[in-house]
Amino acid sequence: MAISKDMIIADLIALDPNYAAILMASGMGCVGCPSSQGESLEQAAYVHGMDLDELLGRLNEYAQTKEA
């Protein structure tokens, strides 16, 4: 399953809690706070000044290892 910019952070973490570690290592230290839970990856990347394509690359790289 491909991770897209429209995915909600809480939904992503519900799929696999390891996504939270990737988000935090990428610079999103507040993935557990209530406001971030309803944000899309695109919104969160914008708020944190992150490169969305780079973040999606990391998340999808992990997702591919799960499918293998």
Tab-separated table of C-alpha atoms in Angstrom, residues 7-14 16-41 43-45 47-48 50 55 59:
chain	number	residue	atom	x	y	z
A	7	MET	CA	-3.309	10.235	4.663
A	8	ILE	CA	-4.229	11.318	8.181
A	9	ILE	CA	-1.449	10.835	10.718
A	10	ALA	CA	-3.652	8.931	13.178
A	11	ASP	CA	-4.760	6.538	10.403
A	12	LEU	CA	-1.170	5.956	9.334
A	13	ILE	CA	-0.042	5.165	12.874
A	14	ALA	CA	-3.047	2.871	13.336
A	16	ASP	CA	1.600	0.382	11.981
A	17	PRO	CA	2.953	2.183	15.068
A	18	ASN	CA	6.441	2.116	13.522
A	19	TYR	CA	5.355	4.949	11.235
A	20	ALA	CA	5.374	7.222	14.309
A	21	ALA	CA	9.109	6.604	14.754
A	22	ILE	CA	9.747	7.523	11.106
A	23	LEU	CA	7.718	10.719	11.466
A	24	MET	CA	9.536	11.670	14.670
A	25	ALA	CA	12.967	10.919	13.193
A	26	SER	CA	12.028	13.127	10.252
A	27	GLY	CA	11.304	16.103	12.506
A	28	MET	CA	7.699	15.689	13.653
A	29	GLY	CA	8.199	15.470	17.370
A	30	CYS	CA	4.531	15.845	18.237
A	31	VAL	CA	2.888	12.943	16.394
A	32	GLY	CA	1.039	12.012	19.571
A	33	CYS	CA	-0.476	15.413	20.308
A	34	PRO	CA	-4.215	15.781	19.654
A	35	SER	CA	-3.926	18.408	16.928
A	36	SER	CA	-1.531	16.339	14.836
A	37	GLN	CA	-3.763	13.282	14.910
A	38	GLY	CA	-6.273	14.887	12.537
A	39	GLU	CA	-3.715	16.395	10.164
A	40	SER	CA	-2.816	14.972	6.795
A	41	LEU	CA	0.813	14.257	6.065
A	43	GLN	CA	-0.517	19.589	6.369
A	44	ALA	CA	1.931	18.340	8.980
A	45	ALA	CA	4.893	18.602	6.605
A	47	VAL	CA	3.551	23.175	9.441
A	48	HIS	CA	6.946	21.668	10.277
A	50	MET	CA	9.521	19.621	5.910
A	55	LEU	CA	8.969	12.332	3.951
A	59	LEU	CA	7.392	6.248	4.665
